[in-house]
XYZ file of C-alpha atoms in Angstrom:
550
model
C 47.542 -11.967 -59.410
C 45.305 -14.603 -61.142
C 43.957 -12.330 -64.027
C 42.147 -15.210 -65.831
C 39.903 -16.449 -67.500
C 42.275 -19.188 -67.912
C 41.733 -22.704 -69.011
C 44.820 -24.777 -68.272
C 45.422 -27.733 -70.597
C 48.783 -29.237 -69.112
C 49.224 -32.214 -67.578
C 50.310 -29.975 -64.487
C 47.207 -28.613 -64.275
C 46.194 -30.631 -60.906
C 49.809 -30.069 -59.473
C 50.095 -26.238 -59.279
C 53.724 -24.727 -59.551
C 55.324 -22.349 -57.532
C 54.745 -19.007 -59.299
C 58.325 -17.832 -57.944
C 60.054 -20.901 -58.988
C 59.180 -20.647 -62.589
C 59.683 -18.442 -65.870
C 56.711 -17.050 -66.900
C 56.031 -16.558 -70.634
C 53.881 -14.078 -72.280
C 52.783 -14.905 -75.788
C 50.977 -12.159 -77.994
C 50.037 -13.889 -81.516
C 49.046 -10.910 -83.649
C 47.163 -10.671 -87.013
C 50.552 -9.098 -88.284
C 53.185 -9.645 -85.804
C 53.766 -12.161 -82.824
C 55.986 -11.226 -79.517
C 57.058 -13.171 -76.572
C 57.942 -11.827 -72.983
C 59.424 -13.675 -70.090
C 59.905 -12.843 -66.523
C 61.229 -14.569 -63.195
C 61.171 -13.786 -59.782
C 64.185 -11.798 -58.738
C 65.104 -12.962 -54.848
C 67.276 -9.862 -54.316
C 64.273 -7.543 -55.068
C 61.448 -9.565 -53.893
C 59.616 -9.183 -57.001
C 59.138 -10.241 -60.318
C 61.510 -8.389 -62.944
C 59.650 -6.281 -65.857
C 59.201 -9.040 -68.516
C 61.740 -8.445 -70.992
C 61.261 -9.310 -74.718
C 63.057 -12.407 -76.789
C 64.288 -11.199 -79.881
C 62.358 -13.423 -82.697
C 62.947 -11.312 -85.740
C 66.183 -10.280 -87.246
C 66.336 -6.586 -86.496
C 63.061 -6.710 -84.131
C 61.459 -8.116 -81.155
C 58.783 -9.709 -82.796
C 58.294 -11.883 -85.501
C 56.070 -11.233 -88.338
C 52.987 -13.719 -88.388
C 53.744 -14.664 -92.016
C 54.611 -18.347 -93.109
C 55.900 -19.927 -96.364
C 54.799 -23.755 -96.498
C 55.548 -26.021 -99.281
C 52.761 -28.346 -100.893
C 53.040 -30.611 -98.198
C 52.304 -28.008 -95.439
C 55.827 -28.251 -94.402
C 57.424 -24.528 -93.133
C 59.856 -23.263 -95.551
C 60.502 -19.858 -94.214
C 58.935 -17.210 -91.400
C 58.255 -13.510 -91.114
C 59.858 -11.289 -93.840
C 61.832 -14.090 -94.976
C 59.234 -15.580 -96.546
C 59.199 -13.041 -99.489
C 62.952 -13.842 -99.840
C 63.036 -17.779 -100.162
C 63.730 -19.149 -103.414
C 60.624 -21.678 -103.294
C 58.322 -18.498 -103.187
C 59.922 -16.964 -106.485
C 59.800 -20.360 -108.299
C 56.126 -20.745 -107.434
C 56.947 -23.485 -105.229
C 55.629 -22.329 -101.835
C 52.584 -20.719 -100.393
C 52.526 -17.568 -98.296
C 50.268 -17.111 -95.315
C 49.225 -14.050 -93.687
C 46.300 -12.764 -90.962
C 45.496 -16.648 -90.472
C 44.846 -15.751 -87.045
C 41.496 -14.148 -87.896
C 40.414 -17.959 -89.402
C 40.599 -19.623 -85.716
C 37.933 -21.333 -84.601
C 36.346 -22.395 -88.061
C 35.661 -26.070 -88.888
C 38.790 -27.527 -90.824
C 41.230 -25.988 -88.207
C 43.356 -24.689 -90.917
C 44.256 -21.582 -89.165
C 44.845 -23.552 -85.931
C 47.895 -25.453 -87.732
C 49.268 -22.376 -88.963
C 49.333 -20.943 -85.642
C 50.767 -23.704 -84.294
C 53.294 -23.684 -86.802
C 54.035 -20.053 -86.322
C 54.356 -20.382 -82.313
C 56.670 -23.327 -82.709
C 59.158 -20.921 -84.236
C 58.696 -18.407 -81.960
C 59.454 -20.923 -79.244
C 62.610 -22.028 -80.811
C 63.629 -18.587 -81.018
C 62.872 -17.688 -77.699
C 64.841 -21.084 -76.579
C 67.904 -19.684 -78.334
C 67.383 -16.346 -76.862
C 67.186 -17.765 -73.236
C 70.121 -19.997 -74.214
C 68.127 -23.076 -73.123
C 67.412 -26.453 -74.641
C 63.611 -26.580 -74.009
C 60.506 -25.026 -72.402
C 60.295 -27.775 -69.645
C 56.702 -28.326 -68.090
C 57.994 -28.105 -64.687
C 59.785 -24.738 -65.263
C 57.429 -22.519 -67.589
C 54.070 -21.264 -67.252
C 52.828 -19.903 -70.221
C 50.062 -17.258 -71.030
C 48.644 -16.457 -74.451
C 46.381 -13.432 -75.250
C 42.917 -13.061 -76.764
C 40.756 -10.289 -78.122
C 38.245 -9.418 -75.428
C 35.214 -10.374 -77.788
C 36.529 -14.033 -77.953
C 36.508 -14.448 -74.171
C 32.987 -12.585 -74.033
C 31.582 -14.049 -77.077
C 33.298 -16.454 -79.114
C 35.187 -18.718 -76.682
C 35.410 -21.570 -79.153
C 37.604 -19.207 -80.796
C 39.894 -18.781 -77.453
C 39.834 -22.536 -76.912
C 41.313 -23.038 -80.750
C 44.121 -20.345 -79.525
C 44.869 -22.338 -76.705
C 45.002 -25.823 -78.451
C 47.306 -24.149 -81.026
C 49.778 -23.064 -78.679
C 49.785 -26.232 -76.298
C 50.358 -28.158 -79.713
C 53.404 -25.876 -80.531
C 55.111 -27.440 -77.131
C 54.691 -24.435 -74.705
C 53.656 -25.930 -71.317
C 51.154 -24.860 -68.509
C 49.128 -22.836 -71.012
C 46.634 -20.028 -70.020
C 44.582 -17.364 -71.887
C 44.116 -14.017 -70.755
C 42.059 -11.048 -72.646
C 44.469 -8.711 -74.025
C 43.069 -5.925 -72.563
C 43.466 -7.183 -69.332
C 47.240 -8.116 -70.135
C 47.710 -3.938 -70.972
C 46.389 -2.815 -67.829
C 48.555 -5.499 -65.972
C 51.813 -3.989 -67.623
C 50.804 -0.451 -66.756
C 50.222 -1.514 -63.201
C 53.549 -3.038 -62.802
C 55.420 0.114 -63.663
C 53.562 2.267 -61.394
C 50.793 3.844 -63.771
C 47.953 2.693 -62.012
C 47.643 3.078 -58.047
C 44.208 2.423 -56.527
C 42.216 3.808 -53.805
C 39.830 1.508 -52.310
C 37.673 1.764 -55.439
C 37.081 0.279 -58.542
C 38.103 2.030 -61.866
C 37.129 1.716 -65.418
C 39.895 1.566 -67.841
C 39.564 2.180 -71.741
C 41.903 0.116 -73.554
C 42.492 0.978 -77.271
C 44.822 -1.623 -78.857
C 45.692 -0.183 -82.437
C 47.371 -3.447 -84.211
C 48.676 -3.811 -87.805
C 45.241 -4.456 -89.372
C 42.787 -4.037 -86.661
C 41.839 -1.963 -83.957
C 40.152 -3.194 -80.697
C 38.701 -1.274 -78.083
C 37.431 -2.800 -74.568
C 36.362 -1.135 -71.243
C 37.933 -3.102 -68.013
C 36.707 -2.520 -64.349
C 39.642 -2.732 -62.080
C 39.900 -2.995 -58.314
C 42.593 -2.779 -55.991
C 44.169 -6.126 -54.513
C 43.754 -9.604 -55.774
C 40.436 -9.369 -57.802
C 40.582 -10.287 -61.465
C 39.896 -7.153 -63.678
C 36.843 -7.613 -65.755
C 35.995 -6.929 -69.183
C 32.833 -4.879 -69.398
C 32.504 -4.031 -73.129
C 34.220 -4.585 -76.259
C 34.172 -3.613 -79.935
C 36.487 -3.713 -83.105
C 37.311 -2.530 -86.549
C 39.369 -3.103 -89.181
C 41.685 -0.447 -89.053
C 45.713 -0.525 -88.351
C 49.174 0.312 -88.866
C 49.481 -1.564 -92.258
C 47.068 1.188 -93.886
C 49.576 3.660 -92.964
C 52.493 1.875 -94.071
C 51.368 0.995 -97.626
C 50.406 4.649 -98.103
C 53.968 5.690 -96.970
C 55.377 3.078 -99.096
C 53.244 4.021 -102.154
C 53.298 8.013 -101.872
C 56.682 8.692 -100.042
C 59.249 5.655 -100.082
C 58.862 4.239 -103.746
C 58.614 7.927 -105.690
C 62.515 8.483 -103.866
C 63.704 5.236 -104.563
C 61.894 3.421 -107.178
C 60.966 6.037 -109.360
C 61.168 4.390 -112.616
C 60.284 0.965 -112.088
C 58.181 -1.146 -109.712
C 59.815 -3.079 -106.891
C 59.995 -6.874 -107.309
C 58.501 -9.129 -104.755
C 62.108 -9.880 -103.259
C 62.308 -6.076 -102.481
C 58.924 -5.713 -100.973
C 60.565 -6.808 -97.614
C 63.223 -4.491 -97.384
C 61.021 -1.613 -98.558
C 58.258 -2.546 -96.028
C 60.930 -2.255 -93.413
C 61.802 1.068 -94.568
C 58.555 2.483 -94.533
C 57.951 1.346 -90.979
C 61.121 2.729 -89.954
C 60.296 6.044 -91.952
C 57.187 5.865 -89.776
C 58.162 5.422 -86.293
C 61.022 8.557 -86.867
C 58.347 10.674 -88.707
C 55.881 10.048 -85.954
C 58.578 10.663 -82.959
C 59.355 14.253 -84.830
C 55.713 15.095 -85.205
C 55.222 14.095 -81.474
C 58.369 16.418 -80.350
C 56.397 19.432 -82.181
C 58.282 19.705 -85.178
C 56.503 20.411 -88.485
C 58.730 18.805 -90.769
C 61.133 15.440 -90.528
C 63.947 14.602 -92.485
C 65.048 11.121 -92.379
C 67.100 8.350 -93.710
C 65.771 5.785 -95.547
C 68.185 2.615 -96.252
C 67.864 0.328 -99.054
C 70.227 -2.192 -100.896
C 73.071 -0.674 -98.232
C 72.587 2.903 -99.127
C 71.044 5.490 -97.468
C 68.748 7.995 -99.053
C 67.176 11.358 -97.367
C 63.728 11.949 -97.645
C 62.023 14.790 -96.393
C 57.834 14.959 -95.109
C 56.039 17.878 -93.544
C 53.432 17.380 -91.202
C 50.818 19.532 -93.696
C 51.561 17.346 -96.890
C 51.197 14.041 -94.490
C 47.702 15.210 -92.945
C 46.632 16.481 -96.307
C 43.578 14.740 -98.173
C 46.021 13.307 -100.707
C 47.893 11.738 -98.208
C 46.798 10.337 -94.883
C 44.148 12.962 -93.735
C 41.065 10.466 -94.452
C 42.887 7.646 -92.706
C 43.415 10.033 -89.445
C 39.998 11.091 -89.842
C 38.828 7.682 -89.412
C 40.386 7.200 -86.140
C 38.786 10.072 -84.975
C 35.362 8.826 -85.953
C 36.309 5.447 -84.765
C 37.038 6.770 -81.436
C 34.000 8.782 -80.927
C 31.478 6.045 -82.440
C 32.941 3.702 -80.305
C 32.558 5.110 -76.975
C 28.949 6.157 -78.246
C 28.716 2.574 -78.159
C 29.930 1.836 -74.747
C 27.206 4.137 -73.143
C 29.298 5.204 -70.007
C 29.601 8.723 -69.307
C 32.939 10.456 -70.272
C 33.479 11.216 -66.639
C 33.308 7.343 -65.564
C 36.568 6.531 -67.396
C 39.520 6.869 -64.902
C 42.465 5.747 -67.603
C 42.840 5.312 -71.369
C 45.762 3.058 -72.265
C 46.835 3.235 -75.840
C 48.698 0.007 -76.982
C 49.740 -1.785 -80.039
C 52.343 -1.135 -82.627
C 50.279 1.906 -84.193
C 49.923 3.512 -81.118
C 53.162 5.052 -81.652
C 51.582 7.512 -84.330
C 51.547 11.143 -82.991
C 47.855 11.583 -84.076
C 46.648 8.504 -81.979
C 47.931 10.194 -78.688
C 46.760 13.647 -79.375
C 43.348 12.603 -80.686
C 42.688 10.743 -77.767
C 44.005 13.386 -75.333
C 41.536 15.635 -77.198
C 38.727 13.261 -76.393
C 39.406 12.103 -73.060
C 41.906 14.514 -71.536
C 45.486 14.689 -71.633
C 45.924 13.569 -67.663
C 44.182 10.306 -67.909
C 46.065 8.932 -71.306
C 48.857 6.654 -71.156
C 51.004 5.137 -73.907
C 53.809 2.913 -73.005
C 57.308 3.312 -74.556
C 56.997 0.073 -76.257
C 53.311 -0.121 -77.300
C 53.988 -3.228 -79.557
C 55.377 -5.223 -76.533
C 52.745 -3.814 -73.797
C 50.391 -7.156 -73.939
C 53.192 -9.695 -74.044
C 54.773 -8.205 -71.020
C 51.560 -8.005 -69.345
C 50.952 -11.522 -70.277
C 54.122 -12.619 -68.647
C 52.803 -10.904 -65.205
C 49.308 -12.758 -65.302
C 49.900 -15.374 -63.231
C 52.803 -14.371 -61.249
C 50.552 -13.487 -58.308
C 50.792 -9.688 -58.989
C 48.025 -7.817 -57.487
C 46.905 -4.069 -58.210
C 48.520 -1.803 -56.212
C 46.860 0.174 -53.285
C 47.867 3.737 -52.338
C 49.385 3.884 -48.910
C 47.133 5.379 -46.387
C 43.796 5.315 -48.951
C 40.880 4.920 -46.934
C 38.563 2.362 -46.682
C 35.423 2.274 -49.313
C 32.423 3.528 -47.547
C 29.708 1.486 -46.103
C 26.597 1.507 -48.286
C 23.845 3.322 -47.001
C 20.680 1.232 -45.706
C 18.024 1.137 -47.904
C 14.849 3.458 -47.344
C 11.934 1.584 -45.837
C 9.443 0.556 -48.699
C 6.071 2.161 -48.685
C 3.078 0.116 -48.388
C 0.924 0.534 -51.515
C -2.280 -0.547 -49.672
C -2.362 2.789 -47.805
C -1.552 5.348 -50.562
C -4.279 7.734 -51.464
C -5.136 7.544 -55.411
C -6.724 10.091 -57.507
C -9.545 8.845 -59.407
C -10.338 10.387 -62.603
C -13.858 8.812 -63.499
C -17.098 8.360 -61.209
C -18.496 5.575 -63.285
C -18.030 2.090 -62.797
C -15.380 0.350 -64.964
C -15.840 -3.059 -66.661
C -12.871 -4.949 -64.837
C -12.589 -7.627 -67.370
C -11.997 -5.302 -70.332
C -9.732 -3.214 -67.942
C -7.667 -6.416 -67.580
C -7.601 -7.231 -71.013
C -6.142 -3.979 -72.228
C -3.727 -3.578 -69.130
C -2.410 -6.920 -70.050
C -1.853 -6.101 -73.586
C -0.097 -2.962 -72.461
C 2.036 -4.696 -70.492
C 3.276 -7.308 -72.935
C 4.131 -4.877 -75.352
C 6.145 -2.937 -72.535
C 7.956 -6.308 -71.287
C 9.181 -6.691 -74.915
C 10.777 -3.321 -74.894
C 12.357 -4.191 -71.754
C 13.776 -7.182 -72.756
C 14.986 -5.414 -75.903
C 16.597 -3.081 -73.335
C 18.463 -5.705 -71.935
C 19.738 -7.214 -74.990
C 21.092 -3.794 -76.185
C 22.555 -2.869 -73.119
C 23.547 -6.474 -71.597
C 27.290 -5.956 -71.991
C 27.516 -3.277 -69.664
C 26.650 -3.658 -65.957
C 24.401 -1.683 -64.139
C 23.454 0.344 -67.098
C 20.405 -1.462 -67.959
C 18.769 -0.867 -64.847
C 18.123 2.629 -65.087
C 15.983 2.311 -68.719
C 14.480 -0.606 -67.225
C 13.232 1.051 -64.192
C 11.896 3.704 -66.544
C 9.833 1.587 -68.563
C 8.355 0.079 -65.514
C 7.471 3.473 -63.800
C 5.626 4.102 -67.406
C 3.815 0.771 -67.237
C 2.397 1.824 -63.777
C 1.084 4.946 -65.133
C -0.285 3.340 -68.145
C -2.125 0.347 -65.917
C -3.131 3.200 -63.743
C -4.920 5.106 -66.419
C -6.710 2.121 -67.694
C -7.974 1.660 -64.286
C -9.280 5.112 -63.730
C -6.311 6.965 -61.770
C -4.255 9.448 -62.356
C -0.883 9.375 -60.363
C 1.251 12.333 -59.364
C 5.108 12.126 -58.550
C 4.847 11.227 -54.833
C 2.181 8.249 -55.756
C 4.252 6.866 -58.886
C 7.519 6.639 -56.461
C 5.428 4.970 -53.853
C 3.518 2.506 -55.947
C 6.840 1.435 -57.962
C 8.726 1.194 -54.703
C 6.093 -0.764 -52.931
C 5.503 -3.131 -55.898
C 9.384 -3.781 -56.345
C 9.799 -4.336 -52.840
C 12.555 -7.469 -52.990
C 11.889 -8.168 -56.591
C 14.491 -5.359 -57.649
C 16.976 -6.534 -55.828
C 16.924 -10.177 -57.069
C 16.456 -9.008 -60.453
C 19.733 -7.050 -60.147
C 21.780 -9.742 -58.602
C 20.539 -11.928 -61.548
C 20.915 -9.672 -64.307
C 24.624 -8.149 -63.299
C 25.845 -11.629 -62.232
C 24.720 -12.627 -66.085
C 27.258 -9.506 -67.280
C 29.918 -11.796 -66.637
C 28.707 -14.737 -68.609
C 29.429 -14.790 -72.317
C 26.669 -15.171 -74.949
C 24.336 -17.108 -72.384
C 24.832 -14.094 -69.978
C 23.079 -11.614 -72.755
C 20.150 -14.508 -73.032
C 19.923 -14.395 -69.536
C 19.651 -10.803 -69.343
C 17.148 -10.437 -71.860
C 14.891 -13.208 -70.017
C 15.093 -11.501 -66.949
C 14.717 -8.021 -68.049
C 11.609 -9.011 -70.129
C 10.350 -11.487 -67.862
C 10.788 -9.472 -64.687
C 8.826 -6.196 -66.371
C 6.139 -8.693 -67.306
C 5.920 -10.257 -63.786
C 5.944 -6.190 -62.392
C 3.174 -5.566 -64.742
C 0.880 -8.029 -63.496
C 1.483 -6.976 -60.056
C 0.383 -3.574 -61.185
C -3.084 -5.044 -62.936
C -3.808 -6.881 -59.528
C -2.924 -3.982 -57.556
C -4.994 -1.294 -59.051
C -7.941 -3.806 -60.248
C -8.177 -4.838 -56.221
C -8.099 -0.993 -55.561
C -11.061 -0.474 -58.082
C -13.209 -3.752 -56.476
C -12.952 -2.099 -53.420
C -14.308 1.436 -54.448
C -16.935 -0.315 -56.676
C -18.160 -2.641 -54.204
C -17.388 -5.487 -56.408
C -15.850 -7.596 -53.709
C -12.277 -8.596 -53.911
């Protein structure tokens, strides 16, 4: 499945590779961690293998997105080793973290840092795969980007692509991270479609940020489409720091503050404790007694669920996640029942309260959490250009044919109820009606702007505004409309126009930035044009009744 937007910068872009003859790499450059997964076609099974992770870190499948550079910008150390390096302690080097957030800036400093990091990740991947290099004729690379970049900040996506290409990874394409997460879950069998589209809510909890996106998926070789995104500064590092300060250090370093050289090992101990504690809580235990290894020695630390969730420890952070979930879902504007699945991904999705909070909000049966959530996106990225298609349930019925639209009424034949016996100044009526429709057209444009990320949603409030516009114009020209008359007039005046408007607006949903402008213009412009039709209609009827001529 070609789950792009993909832009291919490689010299082989005009000579497509056979997907089954090359290795597919998925690269997830995170703000905190970077991971790389790969897959190849299995001739015996007749399908691509489930993507595997290249070992990039000392003890982990990922490489921490941290660099130590000398004064000339040359790399001295990567990941946690940056804080152990002699140059760091001698103040002869600078540590860089979270530089991914600066991609797309004018000076391209972040782009160069990403290139340096990815170069090291590629070197480690080659060593893991026991190959000399990632040859252009043998490798396809997909790198993930936040969905927000794909929709509204494409210059940042282009910066990521340039940085990865400069690192030497060949045939680079970009894929929105929520789409990658969905691809992974489809590959392992969590998604099986009937012949109908589905809406997936992807919650990606990383080390420093949480991103949420709604992805519309369809069966077969149809690219998923990101419909709505939002992000917040909230992630696993908040909990790592809390455990380090309030649980680990008071037990293992009660008498003195840790030195910078000790911090990487202490931070790793906090992450290990977090994983073990969360697993025990997920199993239903109320306390966990876990070993923390430091300086070659093990020390047992006990923590209860009650103490962890107290207001003195993690309670405020847990409550913040619940508020973030509620607020974000309200922003989406979709009914809860329209969400078919919820994917919890990112390393921080391991926290027990994340799954429990999501299950309480959306329902246990629709929430998915992969066994290794910190690798889900990289695994899905590796699948993005393999030709993988969404599986369709065996025996699924074909989608029903759309019902033919009902015949449009002829507004000229509708009997109107007049509320005045006196002749009206039609020039004054037109002036007043024109002012009214201009105000309501501005409102319609605002509605289209606010709801622009969500296809289809804006049509309901826009139609309501247009109906209200008809009622107001009718009153100005001395008519009172009942529900039957209103429906008939709106339906008649909109004949042909609404269909074109919907096509234009919903097509514009897929176009980042410009699409929002188009939808706003179409929403307001269509309402203004519709209002002019209403003025012409009622003025013509009133002229005929007053004998003013037509």
